[in-house]
Amino acid sequence: MRLAKNYFADERRDDLNEIGQGRPRADVPGHVTAKTTYFADRNFPGMLHLKMVRSPHHHARIRSIDTSEAEKHPGVVRVLTAKDVPHNTYTILILIQIGPEDEHVLAEDKVRWKGEAVVAVLAETERAAQEAAAKVKVDYEVLPAVLDMEAALKPGAPLVNEHHGQNYYMYDSGACRKVRFGDVEKGFAEADHILEQTYSSSPIEQAPMETTGCIAVPDGNDRFTCYTNTQAMFFTLDNTSIILQMPGSQLHLVGGTAGGGFGGKVDVIVEPIAILAAKLTGRPVSFIYSRHEEMQISSPRAAETITIKDGVMKDGRIVARYVKGYTDAGAYSRHSPYGAQKGAAHYPGPYTIPNVWADTYCVYTNRTPSSAMRGFGVTIADFALEVQMDKLARLIGMDPLEFRFINAYRDGDMKAHRQTTEGAALIECMQEAARAANWPVAEKYFALSSHPREG
Amino acid sequence: MAKVPVQFSLNGSEKAEFVDSGATLLAVLRGKAGDTSPKGGCHQGTCGACSVLIDGELRLSCLTLAETCEGAEITTTAGLAEAGVLHPLQRAFMDGFAAQCGFCTPGMLMAAKALLDRTPNPTREDVVEAISGNVCRCTGYEPIIQAILAAARANSHNAA
């Protein structure tokens, strides 16, 4: 690796001595000797195993739940249903006032996605818990389901989540997050060409090597220690406190070591029910997703559909951009209202476009709730934007990299969501990339910089 | 449930356990023998994180019944360093950034050891083949392949 000292020479301190150096990770001696302690590397005497009974339907009303046979199964210690959970209706981002509470720790009257947790079974062995879970009888009345965003937004579509009242998240700005900048209609009227394209993506599973899980242990003084691989310790602490109606001082979370996460361990799913089970049984409780659960139950990256309409001049300037973005939250919000909102700010990309109109919707469907995954809200947007940029360049017969130089943002440019660009280095990165790849770019683009435009 | 007595050696130490009939070697090593170095990533023989050596052969401990290991010599990553001195593979994985989250690392090390024990000077293709049953999701395979090749070079250098 080389530090390109010719860029930003006036802004850069010259005493940087780490870049380009190989430095060992602090945790790697533990990894290669297998002394690194993951949450499941702990054994506790008398530990119980939790297995979840899950909905086999995308959407159904629960007529009744019969746990009597499961409770009689050898090795079963306790069976939990919604009524055992002190504050059963929750939503993770309520901590930052993004409500309403719309999800149930254990299903109450309805299930809204195939895989939703309904009953928790606690037994002496994993096998006994699994066998007993199969004996729980849930009587479902199957309801019509909506499995894609288009169907969810059609008039008369089945309502996915009554806590919202409609199949999209209601922001304080209305049915969508909005970005309004300049006069987009005027921009399209002036444009030499207009290109409208729609980009769609499927959900993506994070698939960490270590599945989601935790072990909750009673400390014996009404305090509980929970060993977890969560990526969000404080979200977990605070949401568990709300769900169990226990002060945070009674909850001791131990974490920080995860066998991969990629955003898939940001939701608060396993800890509240495991701690509740430890409280109600007085015994350590292990709740670890099987690989099947990790793939089918844990929140994936949301499916997205993004329509981009751009007005472009023959000289390469993008003069107007109109975007409609849809994020499939699945049945519950989790982090998706936030992900969709990030998209709204991101759709102009790292380009300065004078007229922008963006609407982004967070849509509810009867699919597995989606949530965080590496750059959620912007990664799929970037895929769509950069494919669109290539198509625009082709449309006007321009080199795709030169086209990006023309539109690249620079320090001082006002972005569509009213943040002034600071610390831009896109032009310099593209210059370096062009040199490294021997990509033919006209000399004038090597004279550009990210420094503020003149005048 | 019926218990089955099993005696085996684990990294050179004699172990005697009463195991549930049908219990996996992975569960017995982790839950009874106190060796949590093999990891359970899938419990269905597809990820390789639970890999151990049984009588020198690379095996998936999540698919091996503990009761079939009577008299076996079992080697795990916990026994790779000798008297506190890291094995060349461990050293190479450290130096080459071949362990990020670390969860696949014990299985990777066992697969690599099985290879180098048999083929001290492997080709790149040998290495790729040897770790083809081990999934990694964050480090990336290239640093792992390079680390195994580096360990092989270090070994042959020391032997020369």
XYZ file of C-alpha atoms in Angstrom:
615
model
C 0.000 0.000 0.000
C 1.247 3.460 -0.911
C 0.390 6.785 0.679
C -0.179 9.197 -2.231
C 1.451 12.268 -0.758
C 0.723 14.531 -3.723
C -2.977 14.720 -2.837
C -4.134 17.195 -0.181
C -0.525 17.972 0.711
C -1.620 21.119 2.520
C -4.158 19.266 4.681
C -2.163 16.193 5.553
C 0.048 15.793 8.582
C 3.327 14.235 7.605
C 3.821 12.220 10.754
C 1.488 9.373 9.762
C 3.416 6.181 10.303
C 0.793 3.406 10.402
C -0.469 3.450 6.808
C 1.255 0.812 4.742
C 2.490 -1.027 7.841
C 1.360 -4.518 8.745
C 0.034 -4.539 12.300
C -1.162 -7.732 13.998
C -4.724 -7.739 15.267
C -4.925 -7.599 19.052
C -7.260 -10.614 19.135
C -5.428 -12.872 16.691
C -3.281 -14.797 19.232
C -6.554 -15.896 20.859
C -8.016 -16.903 17.504
C -5.107 -19.124 16.393
C -4.851 -20.847 19.766
C -8.663 -21.140 20.058
C -8.503 -19.365 23.409
C -10.877 -16.643 22.180
C -14.064 -17.177 24.162
C -17.278 -17.037 22.128
C -20.507 -16.938 24.125
C -21.240 -20.631 23.545
C -17.805 -21.675 24.821
C -19.155 -21.477 28.360
C -20.739 -24.370 30.189
C -22.984 -23.947 33.206
C -24.290 -26.723 35.451
C -28.011 -27.240 35.059
C -28.217 -25.249 31.842
C -31.549 -25.468 30.025
C -32.024 -25.322 26.271
C -34.617 -23.122 24.603
C -36.292 -24.111 21.349
C -38.870 -21.983 19.612
C -42.156 -23.105 18.110
C -42.508 -21.062 14.933
C -45.282 -20.136 12.574
C -45.584 -22.396 9.514
C -47.731 -19.741 7.813
C -46.976 -16.351 6.264
C -50.064 -14.817 7.825
C -52.561 -16.414 10.182
C -54.805 -15.775 13.121
C -54.047 -17.871 16.197
C -57.261 -19.481 17.372
C -55.688 -21.395 20.252
C -52.419 -22.698 21.641
C -52.263 -26.035 23.480
C -48.988 -26.709 25.282
C -50.229 -29.522 27.536
C -48.563 -32.394 25.631
C -45.300 -30.477 25.352
C -45.286 -29.786 29.099
C -45.614 -33.506 29.818
C -42.676 -34.425 27.571
C -39.745 -35.893 29.582
C -37.112 -33.284 30.335
C -39.348 -30.256 29.760
C -39.090 -27.681 32.545
C -41.221 -24.797 31.335
C -43.180 -23.587 28.329
C -43.540 -19.859 27.670
C -46.219 -18.013 25.718
C -46.951 -14.344 25.099
C -48.699 -13.915 28.440
C -45.432 -14.701 30.262
C -43.666 -11.710 28.718
C -44.109 -8.530 30.823
C -43.986 -6.047 27.912
C -44.504 -8.275 24.887
C -44.964 -5.600 22.207
C -41.788 -3.776 21.332
C -39.712 -2.233 18.589
C -35.956 -1.868 18.723
C -35.654 1.771 17.648
C -38.173 3.014 20.232
C -34.952 3.942 22.044
C -34.561 6.792 19.561
C -38.287 7.505 19.313
C -38.836 5.541 16.096
C -42.124 3.836 16.931
C -44.736 2.508 17.107
C -44.042 -0.695 19.003
C -45.101 -3.201 16.359
C -43.532 -6.604 17.082
C -44.177 -9.342 19.649
C -41.527 -11.278 21.537
C -43.958 -14.220 21.314
C -46.972 -14.052 18.977
C -50.292 -13.034 20.519
C -53.361 -13.162 18.292
C -51.638 -13.357 14.919
C -48.496 -14.418 13.097
C -47.311 -12.187 10.279
C -44.429 -14.119 8.741
C -43.428 -17.742 8.257
C -41.050 -18.392 11.125
C -42.454 -15.980 13.697
C -41.845 -17.101 17.302
C -44.994 -18.390 19.012
C -44.035 -20.592 21.977
C -40.688 -21.097 23.765
C -39.936 -24.555 25.170
C -37.303 -25.071 27.873
C -35.872 -28.502 28.524
C -32.910 -30.282 30.083
C -31.483 -31.183 26.681
C -31.661 -29.678 23.229
C -33.216 -32.852 21.969
C -35.980 -32.873 24.588
C -36.726 -29.209 23.811
C -36.929 -29.966 20.093
C -39.169 -32.996 20.599
C -41.466 -31.098 22.960
C -41.674 -28.114 20.612
C -43.091 -30.491 17.993
C -45.873 -31.383 20.447
C -47.159 -27.833 20.875
C -50.483 -27.539 19.082
C -51.332 -24.179 17.555
C -54.659 -23.816 15.767
C -54.255 -21.305 12.951
C -56.779 -19.627 10.682
C -54.701 -18.935 7.595
C -55.103 -15.401 6.221
C -54.247 -14.000 2.777
C -50.615 -12.903 2.650
C -48.764 -10.240 0.710
C -45.327 -11.375 -0.360
C -44.052 -8.464 -2.410
C -44.099 -4.707 -2.073
C -46.201 -4.081 -5.155
C -48.947 -6.341 -3.789
C -48.655 -4.737 -0.358
C -49.235 -1.234 -1.720
C -52.246 -2.121 -3.921
C -55.574 -0.740 -2.705
C -57.429 -3.402 -0.744
C -54.286 -5.408 0.035
C -54.444 -7.455 3.264
C -53.162 -5.409 6.196
C -49.839 -6.882 7.365
C -49.378 -5.122 10.680
C -52.238 -3.510 12.612
C -49.813 -1.455 14.680
C -49.140 0.599 11.564
C -52.638 0.681 10.066
C -51.297 0.646 6.494
C -48.659 -1.367 4.679
C -45.984 1.290 4.894
C -44.203 3.173 7.639
C -45.692 6.575 8.428
C -42.818 9.035 8.841
C -43.303 12.429 10.411
C -42.962 13.638 6.816
C -45.841 11.395 5.679
C -45.955 8.132 3.754
C -42.338 8.428 2.683
C -39.075 10.177 3.400
C -38.757 13.082 1.010
C -35.852 14.995 -0.454
C -36.762 18.132 -2.416
C -33.966 20.175 -3.940
C -34.179 22.690 -6.777
C -36.869 22.302 -9.448
C -36.811 18.798 -10.833
C -39.506 19.441 -13.516
C -37.553 22.411 -14.859
C -34.434 20.230 -14.922
C -36.170 17.530 -16.970
C -37.554 20.184 -19.358
C -34.021 21.423 -20.019
C -32.407 17.988 -20.334
C -31.130 16.681 -23.667
C -31.944 13.093 -22.668
C -34.049 11.425 -19.999
C -33.412 7.868 -18.775
C -35.727 6.041 -16.389
C -34.752 2.606 -15.058
C -35.948 0.343 -12.262
C -33.546 -1.759 -10.177
C -34.610 -4.565 -7.832
C -32.771 -6.680 -5.301
C -33.605 -9.769 -3.261
C -33.098 -10.192 0.493
C -29.534 -11.224 1.376
C -28.641 -13.385 4.371
C -25.564 -12.312 6.338
C -24.684 -15.962 7.082
C -22.125 -15.521 9.865
C -20.146 -18.639 10.762
C -21.382 -18.462 14.351
C -25.163 -18.442 14.589
C -27.072 -15.894 16.680
C -27.446 -16.846 20.321
C -26.922 -16.198 23.997
C -26.699 -17.850 27.402
C -28.566 -16.179 30.275
C -27.500 -17.023 33.830
C -29.235 -16.040 37.086
C -26.730 -14.443 39.453
C -28.846 -15.499 42.435
C -29.660 -11.976 43.571
C -32.339 -11.187 40.968
C -29.623 -10.015 38.626
C -28.909 -11.829 35.359
C -25.756 -12.173 33.314
C -26.287 -12.699 29.614
C -23.390 -13.890 27.453
C -24.269 -12.863 23.921
C -22.854 -12.397 20.451
C -24.977 -9.325 19.807
C -23.473 -6.549 17.745
C -25.587 -4.049 19.689
C -24.947 -4.367 23.426
C -26.753 -1.211 24.476
C -29.746 -1.710 22.163
C -29.999 -5.148 23.733
C -29.605 -3.925 27.302
C -32.189 -1.155 26.941
C -34.743 -3.156 24.948
C -34.438 -6.092 27.334
C -35.012 -3.696 30.188
C -38.229 -2.478 28.509
C -39.473 -5.951 27.499
C -38.825 -7.528 30.906
C -39.737 -4.363 32.830
C -36.512 -4.699 34.780
C -34.091 -1.902 35.577
C -30.835 -2.077 33.647
C -29.004 -2.536 36.942
C -30.408 -6.083 37.072
C -29.030 -6.918 33.636
C -25.385 -7.665 32.996
C -24.555 -8.232 29.350
C -21.220 -9.769 28.402
C -20.280 -9.650 24.753
C -17.895 -8.138 22.272
C -16.814 -11.384 20.630
C -18.849 -12.430 17.609
C -18.078 -15.131 15.080
C -19.101 -12.828 12.263
C -22.161 -10.642 12.216
C -22.323 -8.320 9.198
C -25.359 -6.614 10.731
C -27.271 -9.843 11.288
C -26.733 -9.646 15.052
C -27.965 -6.099 15.548
C -31.590 -6.986 16.308
C -32.715 -7.782 19.837
C -34.268 -11.234 19.473
C -32.721 -13.974 21.600
C -31.662 -12.165 24.781
C -34.998 -10.948 26.247
C -36.678 -14.365 26.041
C -33.576 -16.199 27.314
C -33.229 -13.858 30.297
C -36.956 -14.163 31.011
C -36.620 -17.958 30.889
C -33.651 -17.812 33.280
C -35.683 -15.633 35.625
C -38.748 -17.887 35.565
C -36.824 -21.150 35.965
C -33.949 -19.911 38.112
C -31.546 -21.785 35.810
C -29.049 -20.902 33.099
C -30.678 -20.884 29.659
C -29.040 -21.346 26.289
C -30.844 -20.096 23.180
C -28.803 -20.644 20.049
C -30.130 -20.498 16.502
C -29.667 -23.614 14.431
C -28.103 -23.029 11.025
C -31.591 -23.402 9.577
C -32.877 -20.641 11.860
C -29.903 -18.441 11.039
C -30.725 -18.710 7.348
C -34.536 -18.556 7.594
C -35.333 -16.606 10.755
C -32.634 -13.991 11.334
C -33.248 -10.679 9.561
C -31.685 -10.440 6.106
C -30.849 -7.316 4.149
C -34.099 -5.875 2.812
C -35.283 -6.430 -0.730
C -35.358 -3.075 -2.503
C -36.932 -1.665 -5.645
C -35.503 1.610 -6.859
C -36.698 3.632 -9.837
C -34.310 6.352 -11.009
C -35.170 8.940 -13.663
C -32.334 11.193 -14.722
C -32.144 14.211 -17.019
C -28.717 14.559 -18.605
C -27.106 17.099 -20.965
C -25.011 16.134 -23.992
C -22.009 17.706 -22.249
C -22.315 15.180 -19.438
C -24.021 17.176 -16.679
C -26.862 15.489 -14.821
C -29.421 18.249 -14.373
C -32.295 16.413 -12.696
C -32.801 13.220 -10.729
C -36.109 11.730 -9.589
C -36.022 8.624 -7.364
C -38.678 6.378 -5.892
C -37.209 3.842 -3.496
C -39.015 0.981 -1.769
C -37.552 -1.026 1.121
C -39.231 -4.329 2.063
C -39.248 -4.335 5.865
C -41.030 -7.670 6.031
C -43.668 -7.919 8.760
C -42.029 -5.663 11.352
C -39.987 -2.467 11.426
C -36.768 -3.473 13.212
C -34.154 -1.206 11.544
C -35.869 -0.780 8.174
C -37.531 2.659 8.636
C -34.039 3.920 9.334
C -32.537 2.032 6.381
C -35.128 3.469 4.002
C -34.468 6.948 5.379
C -30.732 6.590 4.766
C -31.543 5.807 1.135
C -33.398 9.103 0.742
C -30.293 11.083 1.630
C -28.072 8.814 -0.424
C -29.818 8.686 -3.818
C -27.975 11.609 -5.416
C -24.809 9.594 -4.793
C -21.442 11.341 -4.580
C -22.538 13.648 -7.388
C -23.663 17.240 -7.467
C -27.082 17.381 -9.101
C -28.929 20.719 -9.006
C -32.477 19.349 -9.051
C -33.425 16.293 -7.006
C -36.717 14.725 -5.936
C -36.572 11.534 -3.871
C -39.311 9.570 -2.117
C -38.431 6.466 -0.118
C -40.980 4.093 1.351
C -40.584 1.478 4.046
C -43.114 -1.217 3.096
C -44.595 -4.041 5.206
C -45.101 -7.512 3.712
C -45.620 -10.980 5.196
C -41.941 -11.791 4.734
C -39.104 -12.346 7.196
C -38.414 -9.000 8.874
C -35.368 -7.422 7.292
C -32.864 -5.314 9.146
C -29.223 -4.326 9.200
C -26.557 -5.629 6.866
C -23.358 -3.826 5.922
C -24.381 -0.399 4.688
C -28.085 -1.209 4.614
C -30.088 1.486 2.874
C -27.146 2.596 0.769
C -25.479 -0.521 -0.671
C -28.325 -1.471 -3.005
C -28.810 2.248 -3.739
C -25.174 2.431 -4.821
C -25.614 -0.597 -7.056
C -28.597 1.077 -8.731
C -26.925 4.512 -8.954
C -23.675 3.316 -10.446
C -25.373 1.057 -12.998
C -27.518 4.055 -13.881
C -24.376 6.214 -14.237
C -22.896 3.723 -16.703
C -26.131 3.665 -18.691
C -26.283 7.467 -18.777
C -22.697 7.674 -20.001
C -23.466 5.162 -22.747
C -26.602 7.095 -23.676
C -24.624 10.273 -24.417
C -21.603 8.430 -25.821
C -19.241 9.454 -23.064
C -16.575 7.500 -21.202
C -18.147 6.355 -17.895
C -15.236 7.604 -15.782
C -15.092 11.009 -17.506
C -18.867 11.241 -16.990
C -18.305 10.752 -13.261
C -15.537 13.379 -13.159
C -17.987 15.913 -14.609
C -20.617 15.182 -11.968
C -18.393 14.448 -8.948
C -19.170 16.455 -5.831
C -16.580 18.853 -4.454
C -16.053 20.561 -1.143
C -18.559 23.345 -0.616
C -21.230 21.847 -2.909
C -24.673 21.713 -1.317
C -26.050 18.168 -1.291
C -29.742 17.571 -1.973
C -30.469 16.812 1.674
C -28.931 20.176 2.678
C -25.567 19.034 3.961
C -22.574 20.903 2.619
C -19.962 18.596 1.125
C -16.808 18.420 3.222
C -13.693 16.334 2.877
C -14.556 15.063 -0.609
C -11.879 12.982 -2.315
C -13.850 11.318 -5.104
C -12.023 13.158 -7.886
C -8.624 12.253 -6.448
C -9.661 8.621 -5.974
C -10.835 8.427 -9.581
C -7.601 10.040 -10.781
C -5.576 7.461 -8.870
C -7.820 4.626 -10.083
C -7.482 5.814 -13.692
C -3.686 5.822 -13.376
C -3.575 2.436 -11.633
C -5.859 0.829 -14.222
C -4.398 2.682 -17.231
C -7.922 3.847 -17.988
C -7.774 6.471 -20.722
C -9.048 9.779 -19.311
C -8.593 13.185 -20.956
C -5.805 15.247 -19.381
C -8.218 17.993 -18.262
C -9.778 15.635 -15.700
C -6.403 15.175 -14.032
C -6.366 18.948 -13.465
C -9.599 18.799 -11.401
C -9.638 18.638 -7.626
C -12.164 18.296 -4.811
C -11.303 21.737 -3.531
C -14.220 24.212 -3.609
C -15.281 25.455 -7.032
C -14.245 28.983 -7.875
C -16.812 31.742 -7.712
C -30.869 -42.085 28.196
C -28.329 -44.883 28.100
C -24.766 -43.784 28.752
C -21.833 -45.298 26.904
C -18.300 -45.317 28.343
C -15.656 -44.004 25.946
C -11.900 -43.639 26.415
C -9.797 -41.665 24.002
C -6.731 -39.488 23.999
C -7.252 -35.758 23.492
C -4.130 -33.838 22.511
C -2.064 -36.491 24.304
C -4.121 -36.626 27.515
C -6.183 -39.684 28.401
C -9.905 -39.007 28.691
C -12.695 -41.260 29.958
C -16.283 -40.083 29.577
C -19.771 -41.477 29.899
C -21.577 -40.130 26.862
C -25.187 -40.220 25.713
C -25.657 -42.806 23.013
C -25.925 -40.759 19.841
C -24.014 -37.769 21.235
C -21.649 -36.184 18.752
C -17.923 -35.948 19.348
C -18.317 -32.161 19.032
C -20.799 -32.060 21.928
C -18.607 -34.326 24.066
C -15.385 -32.421 23.412
C -17.042 -29.068 24.128
C -19.462 -30.033 26.878
C -17.630 -32.795 28.737
C -13.929 -32.834 27.878
C -13.570 -29.069 28.327
C -12.141 -28.438 24.860
C -14.164 -25.708 23.147
C -11.680 -25.228 20.324
C -13.842 -27.085 17.759
C -16.738 -24.759 16.883
C -20.331 -25.600 15.970
C -21.186 -23.538 12.919
C -23.837 -25.691 11.277
C -24.081 -29.031 13.129
C -24.781 -30.659 9.792
C -21.360 -31.262 8.274
C -21.310 -28.366 5.856
C -19.078 -25.652 7.369
C -15.952 -27.386 8.715
C -15.654 -25.260 11.881
C -15.792 -28.432 14.020
C -12.918 -30.173 12.158
C -10.576 -32.308 14.288
C -8.015 -34.999 13.588
C -8.970 -38.538 14.551
C -5.946 -40.847 14.312
C -4.419 -38.279 11.998
C -7.414 -38.096 9.653
C -9.420 -34.914 9.198
C -12.943 -35.462 10.523
C -16.072 -33.418 11.162
C -16.725 -33.802 14.886
C -20.372 -32.703 14.460
C -21.037 -35.804 12.340
C -18.909 -38.218 14.374
C -20.601 -40.175 17.136
C -18.552 -39.956 20.309
C -19.107 -43.638 21.041
C -17.229 -44.553 17.847
C -14.060 -42.859 19.146
C -13.077 -45.585 21.631
C -9.282 -45.781 21.727
C -8.876 -42.960 19.197
C -6.201 -40.280 19.235
C -7.935 -36.943 18.817
C -6.099 -33.739 18.005
C -7.683 -30.284 18.135
C -6.455 -26.722 17.776
C -6.196 -26.519 21.567
C -3.318 -29.002 21.295
C -1.556 -27.439 18.333
C 0.970 -25.344 20.255
C 3.595 -27.434 22.000
C 4.851 -26.279 25.394
C 3.621 -22.792 24.633
C 5.422 -22.614 21.280
C 3.047 -21.867 18.445
C 2.832 -24.276 15.535
C 4.141 -22.755 12.262
C 0.548 -22.705 10.979
C -0.567 -20.627 13.969
C 2.351 -18.265 13.459
C 1.583 -17.947 9.746
C -2.131 -17.305 10.376
C -1.164 -14.527 12.811
C 1.407 -12.938 10.533
C -0.741 -13.212 7.419
C -4.004 -11.763 8.794
C -5.636 -15.119 8.155
C -8.037 -14.920 11.121
C -10.573 -12.120 11.370
C -13.540 -13.182 13.509
C -11.671 -16.387 14.362
C -14.651 -18.729 14.304
C -13.564 -20.781 11.282
C -9.899 -20.637 12.340
C -9.677 -23.815 14.486
C -11.238 -25.863 11.697
C -9.019 -24.242 9.071
C -5.936 -24.992 11.172
C -6.910 -28.642 11.523
C -7.554 -28.989 7.785
C -4.192 -27.326 7.104
C -2.378 -29.546 9.605
C -3.873 -32.664 8.029
C -2.517 -31.448 4.696
C 0.985 -30.510 5.846
C 1.392 -33.712 7.887
C 0.942 -35.644 4.661
C 2.189 -33.174 2.053
C 4.913 -30.961 3.527
C 5.375 -28.971 0.302
C 1.875 -28.529 -1.088
C 0.952 -26.667 -4.231
C -1.629 -23.910 -4.121
C -4.117 -26.373 -5.626
C -3.372 -28.834 -2.801
C -4.140 -26.109 -0.258
C -7.375 -25.079 -1.965
C -8.460 -28.714 -2.072
C -7.503 -29.251 1.588
C -9.659 -26.386 2.891
C -12.499 -26.908 0.435
C -14.704 -28.254 3.228
C -14.147 -25.237 5.459
C -16.304 -22.153 5.095
C -14.996 -18.691 6.000
C -17.238 -15.642 5.899
C -15.029 -12.699 6.828
C -11.275 -13.276 6.613
C -11.415 -14.334 2.973
C -9.823 -17.467 1.585
C -6.803 -15.833 -0.029
C -4.994 -14.840 3.222
C -5.710 -18.336 4.564
C -4.278 -20.030 1.468
C -1.214 -17.774 1.627
C -0.717 -18.473 5.341
C -0.797 -22.237 4.808
C 1.733 -21.955 1.975
C 3.910 -19.702 4.176
C 3.791 -22.252 7.016
C 4.848 -24.998 4.601
C 7.801 -22.871 3.442
C 8.782 -22.136 7.051
C 8.667 -25.860 7.839
C 10.838 -26.893 4.894
C 13.253 -24.063 5.677
C 13.621 -25.319 9.251
C 14.035 -28.898 8.059
C 16.765 -27.959 5.567
